[in-house]
CSV table of C-alpha atoms in Angstrom, one decimal:
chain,number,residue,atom,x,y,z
A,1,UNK,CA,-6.9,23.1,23.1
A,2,UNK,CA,-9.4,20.7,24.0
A,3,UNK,CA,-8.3,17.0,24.8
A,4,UNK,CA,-11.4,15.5,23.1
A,5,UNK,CA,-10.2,13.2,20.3
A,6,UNK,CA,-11.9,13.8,17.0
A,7,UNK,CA,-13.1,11.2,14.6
A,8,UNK,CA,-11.3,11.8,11.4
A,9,UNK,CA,-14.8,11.9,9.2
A,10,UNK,CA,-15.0,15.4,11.1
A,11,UNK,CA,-10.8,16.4,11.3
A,12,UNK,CA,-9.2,14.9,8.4
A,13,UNK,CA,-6.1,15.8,9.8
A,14,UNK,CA,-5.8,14.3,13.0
A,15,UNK,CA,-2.9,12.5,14.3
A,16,UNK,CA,-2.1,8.7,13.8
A,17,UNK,CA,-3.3,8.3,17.1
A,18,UNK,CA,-6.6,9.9,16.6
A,19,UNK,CA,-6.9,7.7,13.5
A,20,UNK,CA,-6.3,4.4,15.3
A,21,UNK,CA,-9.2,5.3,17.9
A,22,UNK,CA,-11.6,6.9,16.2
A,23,UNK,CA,-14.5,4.2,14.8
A,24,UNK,CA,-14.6,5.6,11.0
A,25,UNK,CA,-11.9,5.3,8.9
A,26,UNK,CA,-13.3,6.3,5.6
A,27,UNK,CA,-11.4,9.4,5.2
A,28,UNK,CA,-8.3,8.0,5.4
A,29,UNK,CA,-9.2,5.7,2.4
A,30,UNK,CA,-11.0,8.3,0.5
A,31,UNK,CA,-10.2,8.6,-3.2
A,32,UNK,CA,-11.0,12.1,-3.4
A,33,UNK,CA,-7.8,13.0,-1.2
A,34,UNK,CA,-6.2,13.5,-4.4
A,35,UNK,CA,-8.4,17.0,-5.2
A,36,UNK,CA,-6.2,18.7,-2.0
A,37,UNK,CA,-3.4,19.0,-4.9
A,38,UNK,CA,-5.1,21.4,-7.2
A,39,UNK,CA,-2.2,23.2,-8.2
A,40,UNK,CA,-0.6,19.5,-9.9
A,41,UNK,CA,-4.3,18.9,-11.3
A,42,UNK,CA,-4.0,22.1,-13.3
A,43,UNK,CA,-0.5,22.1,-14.3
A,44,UNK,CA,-2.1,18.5,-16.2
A,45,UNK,CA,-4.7,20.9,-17.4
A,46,UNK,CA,-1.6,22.9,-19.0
A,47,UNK,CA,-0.2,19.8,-20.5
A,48,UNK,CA,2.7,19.8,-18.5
A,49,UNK,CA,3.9,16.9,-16.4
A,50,UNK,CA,3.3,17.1,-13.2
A,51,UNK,CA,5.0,16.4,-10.2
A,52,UNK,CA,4.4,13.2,-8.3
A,53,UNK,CA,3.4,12.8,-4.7
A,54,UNK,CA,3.5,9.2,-4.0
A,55,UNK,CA,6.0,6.6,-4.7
A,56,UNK,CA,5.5,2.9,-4.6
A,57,UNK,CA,8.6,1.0,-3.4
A,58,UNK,CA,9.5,-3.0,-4.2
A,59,UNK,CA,12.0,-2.9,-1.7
A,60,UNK,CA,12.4,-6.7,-1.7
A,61,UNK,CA,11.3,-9.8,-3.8
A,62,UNK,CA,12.3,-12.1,-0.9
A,63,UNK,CA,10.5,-12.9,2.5
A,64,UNK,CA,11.1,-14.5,5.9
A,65,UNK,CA,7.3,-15.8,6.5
A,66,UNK,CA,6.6,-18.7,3.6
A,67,UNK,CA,3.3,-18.6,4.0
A,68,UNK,CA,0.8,-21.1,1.7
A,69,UNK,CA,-0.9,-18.6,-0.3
A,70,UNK,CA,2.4,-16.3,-1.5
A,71,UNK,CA,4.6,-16.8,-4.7
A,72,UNK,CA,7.3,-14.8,-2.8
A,73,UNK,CA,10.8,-17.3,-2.7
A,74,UNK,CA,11.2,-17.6,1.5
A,75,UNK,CA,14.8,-16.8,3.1
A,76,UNK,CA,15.7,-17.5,7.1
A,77,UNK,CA,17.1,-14.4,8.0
A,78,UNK,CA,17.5,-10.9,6.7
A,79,UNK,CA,20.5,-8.7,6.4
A,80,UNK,CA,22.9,-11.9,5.0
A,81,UNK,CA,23.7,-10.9,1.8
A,82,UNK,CA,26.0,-7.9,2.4
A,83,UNK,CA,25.8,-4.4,1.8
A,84,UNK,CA,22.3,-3.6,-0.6
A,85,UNK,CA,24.0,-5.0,-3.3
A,86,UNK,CA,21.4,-6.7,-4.9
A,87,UNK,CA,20.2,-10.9,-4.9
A,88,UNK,CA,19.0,-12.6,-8.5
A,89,UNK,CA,17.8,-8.9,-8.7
A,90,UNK,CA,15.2,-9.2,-5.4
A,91,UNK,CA,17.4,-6.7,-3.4
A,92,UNK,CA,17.0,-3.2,-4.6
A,93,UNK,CA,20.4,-1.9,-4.5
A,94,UNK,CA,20.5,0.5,-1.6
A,95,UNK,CA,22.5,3.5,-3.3
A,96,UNK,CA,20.5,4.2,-6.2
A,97,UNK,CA,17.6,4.3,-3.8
A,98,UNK,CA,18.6,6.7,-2.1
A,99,UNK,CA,19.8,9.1,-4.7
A,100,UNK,CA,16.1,8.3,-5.6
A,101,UNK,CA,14.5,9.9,-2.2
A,102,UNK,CA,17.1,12.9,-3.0
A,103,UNK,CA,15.7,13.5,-6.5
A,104,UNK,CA,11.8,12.6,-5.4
A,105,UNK,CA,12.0,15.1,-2.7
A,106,UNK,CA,13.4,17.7,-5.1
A,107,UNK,CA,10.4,17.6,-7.3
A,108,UNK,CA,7.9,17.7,-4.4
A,109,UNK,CA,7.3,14.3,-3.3
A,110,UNK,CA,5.7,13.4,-0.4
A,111,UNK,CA,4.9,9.9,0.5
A,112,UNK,CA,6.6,6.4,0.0
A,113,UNK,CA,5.3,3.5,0.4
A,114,UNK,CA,7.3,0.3,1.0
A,115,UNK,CA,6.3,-3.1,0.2
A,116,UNK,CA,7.7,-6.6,-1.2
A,117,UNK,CA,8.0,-9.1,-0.1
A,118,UNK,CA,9.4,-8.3,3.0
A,119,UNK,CA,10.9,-5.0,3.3
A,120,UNK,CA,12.7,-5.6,7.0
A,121,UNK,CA,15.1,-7.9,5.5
A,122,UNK,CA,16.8,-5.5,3.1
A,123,UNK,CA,20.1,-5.5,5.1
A,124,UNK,CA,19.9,-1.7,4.8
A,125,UNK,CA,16.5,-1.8,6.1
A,126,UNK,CA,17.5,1.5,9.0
A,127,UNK,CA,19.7,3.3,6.6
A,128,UNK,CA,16.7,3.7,3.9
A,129,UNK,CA,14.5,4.9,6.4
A,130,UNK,CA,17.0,7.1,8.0
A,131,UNK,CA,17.1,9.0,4.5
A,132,UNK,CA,13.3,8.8,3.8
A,133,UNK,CA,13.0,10.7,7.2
A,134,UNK,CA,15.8,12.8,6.1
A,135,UNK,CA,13.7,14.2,2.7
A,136,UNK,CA,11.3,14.9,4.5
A,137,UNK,CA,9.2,12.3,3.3
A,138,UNK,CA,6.2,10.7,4.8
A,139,UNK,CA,6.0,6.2,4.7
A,140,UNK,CA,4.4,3.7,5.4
A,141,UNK,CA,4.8,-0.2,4.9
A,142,UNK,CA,3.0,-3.6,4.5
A,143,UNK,CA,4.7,-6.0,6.4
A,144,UNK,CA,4.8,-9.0,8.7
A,145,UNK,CA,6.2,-7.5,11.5
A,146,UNK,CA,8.1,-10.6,12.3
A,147,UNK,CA,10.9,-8.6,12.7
A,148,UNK,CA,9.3,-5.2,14.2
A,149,UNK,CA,11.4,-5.5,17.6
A,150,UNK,CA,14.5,-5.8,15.5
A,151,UNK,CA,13.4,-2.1,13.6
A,152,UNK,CA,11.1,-0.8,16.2
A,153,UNK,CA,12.7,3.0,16.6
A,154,UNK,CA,12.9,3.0,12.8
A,155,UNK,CA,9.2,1.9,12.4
A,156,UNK,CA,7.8,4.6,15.1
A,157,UNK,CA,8.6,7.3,12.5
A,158,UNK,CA,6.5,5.7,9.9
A,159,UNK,CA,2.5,7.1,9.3
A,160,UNK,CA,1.2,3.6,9.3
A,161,UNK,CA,2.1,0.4,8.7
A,162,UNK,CA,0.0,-2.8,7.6
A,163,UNK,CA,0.5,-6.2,9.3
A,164,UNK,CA,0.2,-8.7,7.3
A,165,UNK,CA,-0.7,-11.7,10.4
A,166,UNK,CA,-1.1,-15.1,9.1
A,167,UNK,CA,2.6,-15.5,10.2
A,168,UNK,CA,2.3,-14.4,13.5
A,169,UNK,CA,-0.7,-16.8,14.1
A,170,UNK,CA,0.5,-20.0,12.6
A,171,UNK,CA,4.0,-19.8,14.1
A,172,UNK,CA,2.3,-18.8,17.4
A,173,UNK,CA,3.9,-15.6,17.4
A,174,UNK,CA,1.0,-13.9,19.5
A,175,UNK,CA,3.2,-11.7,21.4
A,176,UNK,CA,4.0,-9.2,19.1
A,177,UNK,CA,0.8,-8.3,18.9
A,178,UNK,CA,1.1,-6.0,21.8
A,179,UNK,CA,4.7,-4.9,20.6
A,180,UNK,CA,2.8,-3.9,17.0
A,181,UNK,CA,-0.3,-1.7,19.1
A,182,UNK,CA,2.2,0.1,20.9
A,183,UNK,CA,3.1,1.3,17.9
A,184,UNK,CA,0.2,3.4,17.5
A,185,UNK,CA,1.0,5.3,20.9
A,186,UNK,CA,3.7,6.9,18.6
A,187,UNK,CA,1.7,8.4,16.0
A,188,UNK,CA,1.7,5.5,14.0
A,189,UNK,CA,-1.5,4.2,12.1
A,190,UNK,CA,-1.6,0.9,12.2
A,191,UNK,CA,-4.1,-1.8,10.8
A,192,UNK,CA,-3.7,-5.5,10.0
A,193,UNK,CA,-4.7,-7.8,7.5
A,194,UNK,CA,-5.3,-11.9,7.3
A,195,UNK,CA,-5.4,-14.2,3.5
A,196,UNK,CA,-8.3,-16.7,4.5
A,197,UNK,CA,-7.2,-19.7,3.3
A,198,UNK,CA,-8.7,-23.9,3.2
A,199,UNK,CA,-6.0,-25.8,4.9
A,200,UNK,CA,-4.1,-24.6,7.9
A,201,UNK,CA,-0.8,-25.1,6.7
A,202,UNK,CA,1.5,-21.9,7.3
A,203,UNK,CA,-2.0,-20.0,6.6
A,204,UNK,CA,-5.6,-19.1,8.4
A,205,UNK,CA,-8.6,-20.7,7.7
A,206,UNK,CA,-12.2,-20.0,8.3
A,207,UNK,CA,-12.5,-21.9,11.4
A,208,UNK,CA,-9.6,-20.1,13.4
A,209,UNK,CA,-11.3,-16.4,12.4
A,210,UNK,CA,-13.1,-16.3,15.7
A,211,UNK,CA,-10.3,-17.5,18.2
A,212,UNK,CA,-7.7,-14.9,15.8
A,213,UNK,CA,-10.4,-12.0,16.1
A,214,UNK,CA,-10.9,-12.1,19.9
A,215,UNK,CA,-6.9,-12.0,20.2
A,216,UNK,CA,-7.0,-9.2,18.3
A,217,UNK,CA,-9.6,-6.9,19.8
A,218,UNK,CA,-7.8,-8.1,23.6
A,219,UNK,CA,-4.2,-6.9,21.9
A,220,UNK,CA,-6.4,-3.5,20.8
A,221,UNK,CA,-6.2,-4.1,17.0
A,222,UNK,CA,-9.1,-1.9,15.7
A,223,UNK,CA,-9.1,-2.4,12.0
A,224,UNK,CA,-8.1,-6.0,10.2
A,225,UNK,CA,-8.7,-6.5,5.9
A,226,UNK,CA,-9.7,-10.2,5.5
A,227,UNK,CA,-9.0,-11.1,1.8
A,228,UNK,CA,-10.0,-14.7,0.3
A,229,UNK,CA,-7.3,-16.9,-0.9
A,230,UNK,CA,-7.5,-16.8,-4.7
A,231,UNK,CA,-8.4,-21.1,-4.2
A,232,UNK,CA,-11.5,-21.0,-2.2
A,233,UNK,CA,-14.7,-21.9,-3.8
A,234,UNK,CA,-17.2,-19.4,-4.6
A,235,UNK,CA,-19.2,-21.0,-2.2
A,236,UNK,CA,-16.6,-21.0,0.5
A,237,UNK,CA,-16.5,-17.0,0.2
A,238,UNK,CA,-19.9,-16.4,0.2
A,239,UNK,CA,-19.7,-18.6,3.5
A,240,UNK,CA,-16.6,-16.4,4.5
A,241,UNK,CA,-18.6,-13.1,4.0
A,242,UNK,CA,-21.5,-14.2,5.8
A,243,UNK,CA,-19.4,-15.2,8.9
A,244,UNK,CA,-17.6,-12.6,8.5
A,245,UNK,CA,-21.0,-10.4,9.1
A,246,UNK,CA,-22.0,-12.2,12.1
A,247,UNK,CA,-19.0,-11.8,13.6
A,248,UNK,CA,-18.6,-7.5,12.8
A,249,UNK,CA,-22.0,-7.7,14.5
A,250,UNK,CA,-20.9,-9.1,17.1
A,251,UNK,CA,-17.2,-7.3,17.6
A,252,UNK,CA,-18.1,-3.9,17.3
A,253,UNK,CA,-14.9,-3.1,18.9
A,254,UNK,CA,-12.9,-4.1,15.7
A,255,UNK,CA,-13.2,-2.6,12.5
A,256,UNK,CA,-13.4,-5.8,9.7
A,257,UNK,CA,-13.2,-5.6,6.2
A,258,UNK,CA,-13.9,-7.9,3.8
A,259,UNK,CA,-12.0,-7.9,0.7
A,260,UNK,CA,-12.4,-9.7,-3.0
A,261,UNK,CA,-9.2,-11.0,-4.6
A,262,UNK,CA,-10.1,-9.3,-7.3
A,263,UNK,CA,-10.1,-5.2,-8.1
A,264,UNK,CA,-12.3,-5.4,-11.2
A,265,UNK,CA,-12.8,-1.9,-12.6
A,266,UNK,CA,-16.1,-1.3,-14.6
A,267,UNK,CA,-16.0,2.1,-17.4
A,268,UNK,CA,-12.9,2.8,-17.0
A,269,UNK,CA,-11.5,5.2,-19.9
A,270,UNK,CA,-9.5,2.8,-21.9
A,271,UNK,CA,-7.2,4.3,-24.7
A,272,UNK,CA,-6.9,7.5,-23.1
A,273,UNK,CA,-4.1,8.9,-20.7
A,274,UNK,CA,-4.1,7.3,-16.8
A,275,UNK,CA,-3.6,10.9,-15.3
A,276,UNK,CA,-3.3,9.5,-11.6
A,277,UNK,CA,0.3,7.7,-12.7
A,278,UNK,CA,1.0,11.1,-12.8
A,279,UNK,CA,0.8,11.9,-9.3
A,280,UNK,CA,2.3,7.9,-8.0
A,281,UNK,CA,4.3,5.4,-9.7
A,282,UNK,CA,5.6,1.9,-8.8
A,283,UNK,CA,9.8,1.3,-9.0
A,284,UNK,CA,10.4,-2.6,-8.3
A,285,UNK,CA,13.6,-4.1,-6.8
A,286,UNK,CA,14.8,-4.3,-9.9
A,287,UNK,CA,15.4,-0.9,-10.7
A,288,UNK,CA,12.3,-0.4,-13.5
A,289,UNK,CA,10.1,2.3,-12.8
A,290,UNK,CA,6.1,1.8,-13.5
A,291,UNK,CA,2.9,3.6,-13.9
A,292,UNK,CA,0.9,1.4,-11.4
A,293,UNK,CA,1.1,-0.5,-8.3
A,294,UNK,CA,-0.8,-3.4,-10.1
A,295,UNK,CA,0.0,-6.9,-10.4
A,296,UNK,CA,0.9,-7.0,-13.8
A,297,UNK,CA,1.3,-3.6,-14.8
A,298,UNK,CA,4.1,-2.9,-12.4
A,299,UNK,CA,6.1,-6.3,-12.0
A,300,UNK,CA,7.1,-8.3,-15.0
A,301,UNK,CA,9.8,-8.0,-17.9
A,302,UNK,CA,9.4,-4.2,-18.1
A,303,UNK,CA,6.9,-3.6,-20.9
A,304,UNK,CA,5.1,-1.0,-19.2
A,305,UNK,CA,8.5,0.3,-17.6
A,306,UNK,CA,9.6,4.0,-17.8
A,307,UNK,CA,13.1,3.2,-16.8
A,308,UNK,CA,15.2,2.1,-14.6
A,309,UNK,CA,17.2,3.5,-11.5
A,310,UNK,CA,19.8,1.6,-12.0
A,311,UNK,CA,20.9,3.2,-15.4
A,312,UNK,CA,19.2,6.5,-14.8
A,313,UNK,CA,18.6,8.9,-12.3
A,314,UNK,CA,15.2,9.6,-11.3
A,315,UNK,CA,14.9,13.3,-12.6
A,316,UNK,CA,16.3,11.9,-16.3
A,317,UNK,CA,13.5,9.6,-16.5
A,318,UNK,CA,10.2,11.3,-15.2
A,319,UNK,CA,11.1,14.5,-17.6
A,320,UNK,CA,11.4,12.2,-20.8
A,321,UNK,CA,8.1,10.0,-20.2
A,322,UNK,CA,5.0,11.6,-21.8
A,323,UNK,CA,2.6,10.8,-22.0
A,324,UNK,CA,3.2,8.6,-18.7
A,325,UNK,CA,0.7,5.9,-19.5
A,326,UNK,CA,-2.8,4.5,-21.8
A,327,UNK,CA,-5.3,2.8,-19.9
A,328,UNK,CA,-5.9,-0.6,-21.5
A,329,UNK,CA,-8.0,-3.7,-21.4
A,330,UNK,CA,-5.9,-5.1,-18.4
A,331,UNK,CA,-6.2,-2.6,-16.4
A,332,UNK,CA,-9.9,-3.3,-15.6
A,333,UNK,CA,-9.3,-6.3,-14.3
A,334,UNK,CA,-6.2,-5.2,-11.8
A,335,UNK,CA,-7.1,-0.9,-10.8
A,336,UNK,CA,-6.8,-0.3,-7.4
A,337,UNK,CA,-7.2,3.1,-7.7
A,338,UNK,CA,-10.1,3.0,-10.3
A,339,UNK,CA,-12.7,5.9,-8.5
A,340,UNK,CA,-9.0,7.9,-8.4
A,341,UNK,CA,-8.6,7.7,-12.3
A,342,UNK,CA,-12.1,8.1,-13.5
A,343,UNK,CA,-12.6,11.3,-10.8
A,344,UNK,CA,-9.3,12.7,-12.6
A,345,UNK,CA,-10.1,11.9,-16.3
A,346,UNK,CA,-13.4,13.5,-15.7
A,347,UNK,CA,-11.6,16.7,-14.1
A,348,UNK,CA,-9.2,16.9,-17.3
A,349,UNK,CA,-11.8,16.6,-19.7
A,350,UNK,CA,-12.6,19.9,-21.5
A,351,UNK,CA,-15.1,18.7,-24.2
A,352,UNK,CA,-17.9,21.2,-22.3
A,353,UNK,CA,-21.2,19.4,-23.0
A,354,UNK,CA,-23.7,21.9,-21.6
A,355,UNK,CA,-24.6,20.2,-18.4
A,356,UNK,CA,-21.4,21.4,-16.0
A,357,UNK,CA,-23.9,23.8,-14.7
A,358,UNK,CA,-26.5,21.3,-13.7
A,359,UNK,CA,-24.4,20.5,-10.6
């Protein structure tokens, strides 16, 4: 076997340490990954429900990082609250959860994805991941990595993780940085991300991008998301984007994307069925499961919720829940996954206007 490392637009398989070399990354982001399961595309052809691949996990509604721009409620340390048993419902209890990787894995789930908050303060932080690895199941993780040395065996067997930084810059935290690339050397994909903010209080402004990009290229971070704080000026962002320009230009070394605040989502099919919350799904720390990973269609008093874990077992509530969820007005304004919805609602429809042929 050759020792040349592919890019992953040419080997979409590579490992994670392919991926966190090689200079394109569009693959791994691609929204037509979703077409490799053609099987579960045509059992939603059939009308049955299909089996999901992806679960979204709330695995905390608490963090350890209080920065400016976040609604999450800050705590000091993780892991004081006892066994998974729950806080003012921000702790996902840890034994319906994992009854949940059993039943997930049973119906031919494949990937978890863990977010919060902070996830590393669950006190049962190893123990969830220790039965994630033990299904079988694939993760990965937005975090803040302030407590990566604490979990570092338990985060090598992830597929990636996302950093979220502005903690590790304004509380001078630098040294992880290293401790976070080595990471990668284990097959772990790992990419960062920075909320650009206009005052420097427990966040990152403008100003500082320079000196916290050239950290980051000599610590061998290749890919970092810069998002606007939801408070800057129109203005300020257009500012932010074209300094942000000058700067890729100038860094080719790092891969720098700018991202809105917003994920507006133009024609998409409102009023009928939202066939990718058929294949992923959101379950908060509270137990509810949801259709989406959005803001408001996957948090809140349960409106849009399926169930919840901790009266139901997984496998009771995805076989009652069909259809699994409308697409409404709301949802244009917060899709993430818009070109993943629109590419399936095309694929399910049937309506045969004469031009399939006319490829």
């Amino acid at each position: 076997m050759s020792g040349e490392i592919k890019d992953p637009i040419e080997d979409q398989q590579c490992s994670g340490i392919e991926r966190n070399r090689a200079k394109d990354h569009s693959k791994i982001y691609s929204p037509y990954k979703v077409l490799k399961y053609s099987e579960r595309i045509k059992e939603l052809q059939e009308g049955k429900t299909t089996r999901p691949i992806k679960a979204n996990i709330r695995l905390h509604g608490l963090c350890n990082a209080d920065c400016s721009f976040c609604h999450c409620e800050m705590v000091d340390d993780a892991g004081q609250w006892g066994a998974g048993g729950g806080k003012k419902g921000l702790e996902f209890k840890t034994e319906p959860l994992l009854k949940f990787f059993e039943d997930f894995a049973s119906l031919g789930g494949e990937s978890v994805v863990l977010t919060g908050g902070e996830p590393t303060i669950h006190p049962d932080f190893e123990q969830i991941i220790d039965k994630i690895n033990e299904m079988g199941l694939k993760w990965g993780m937005y975090t803040n990595a302030l407590l990566i040395k604490r979990y570092y065996e338990s985060l090598k067997t992830a597929t990636w993780i996302r950093v979220s930084l502005d903690p590790i810059f304004f509380r001078n935290k630098q040294k992880l940085l290293p401790v976070i690339k080595s990471l990668s050397a284990h097959g772990v994909f790992v990419s960062t991300s920075i909320v650009v903010c206009n005052t420097a209080n427990k966040s990152i402004t403008a100003a500082q991008l320079p000196e916290v990009i050239k950290t980051l290229i000599e610590n061998g971070i290749k890919i970092l998301r810069i998002s606007p704080d939801h408070y800057l000026k129109q203005i300020e962002k257009r500012e932010l984007a074209s300094q942000l320009k000058k700067i890729k230009k100038e860094n080719t070394g790092i891969n720098i994307i700018l991202q809105d605040e917003k994920y507006e989502a133009k024609n998409l099919p409102i009023g009928k069925p939202c066939y990718y919350s058929e294949f992923q799904f959101r379950i908060d720390c509270s137990g509810m499961v949801f259709p989406c990973p959005s803001p408001v269609l996957g948090t809140g008093n349960g409106e849009f919720s399926y169930g919840n874990l901790y009266e139901k077992t997984f496998l009771e509530i995805w076989k009652t829940v069909k259809p699994k969820f409308i697409i409404n007005k709301t949802c244009e304004m917060f899709c993430i996954h818009s070109q993943k919805v629109k590419l399936l609602d095309y694929l399910m429809d049937d309506s045969n206007d004469g031009h399939d042929e006319f490829i």
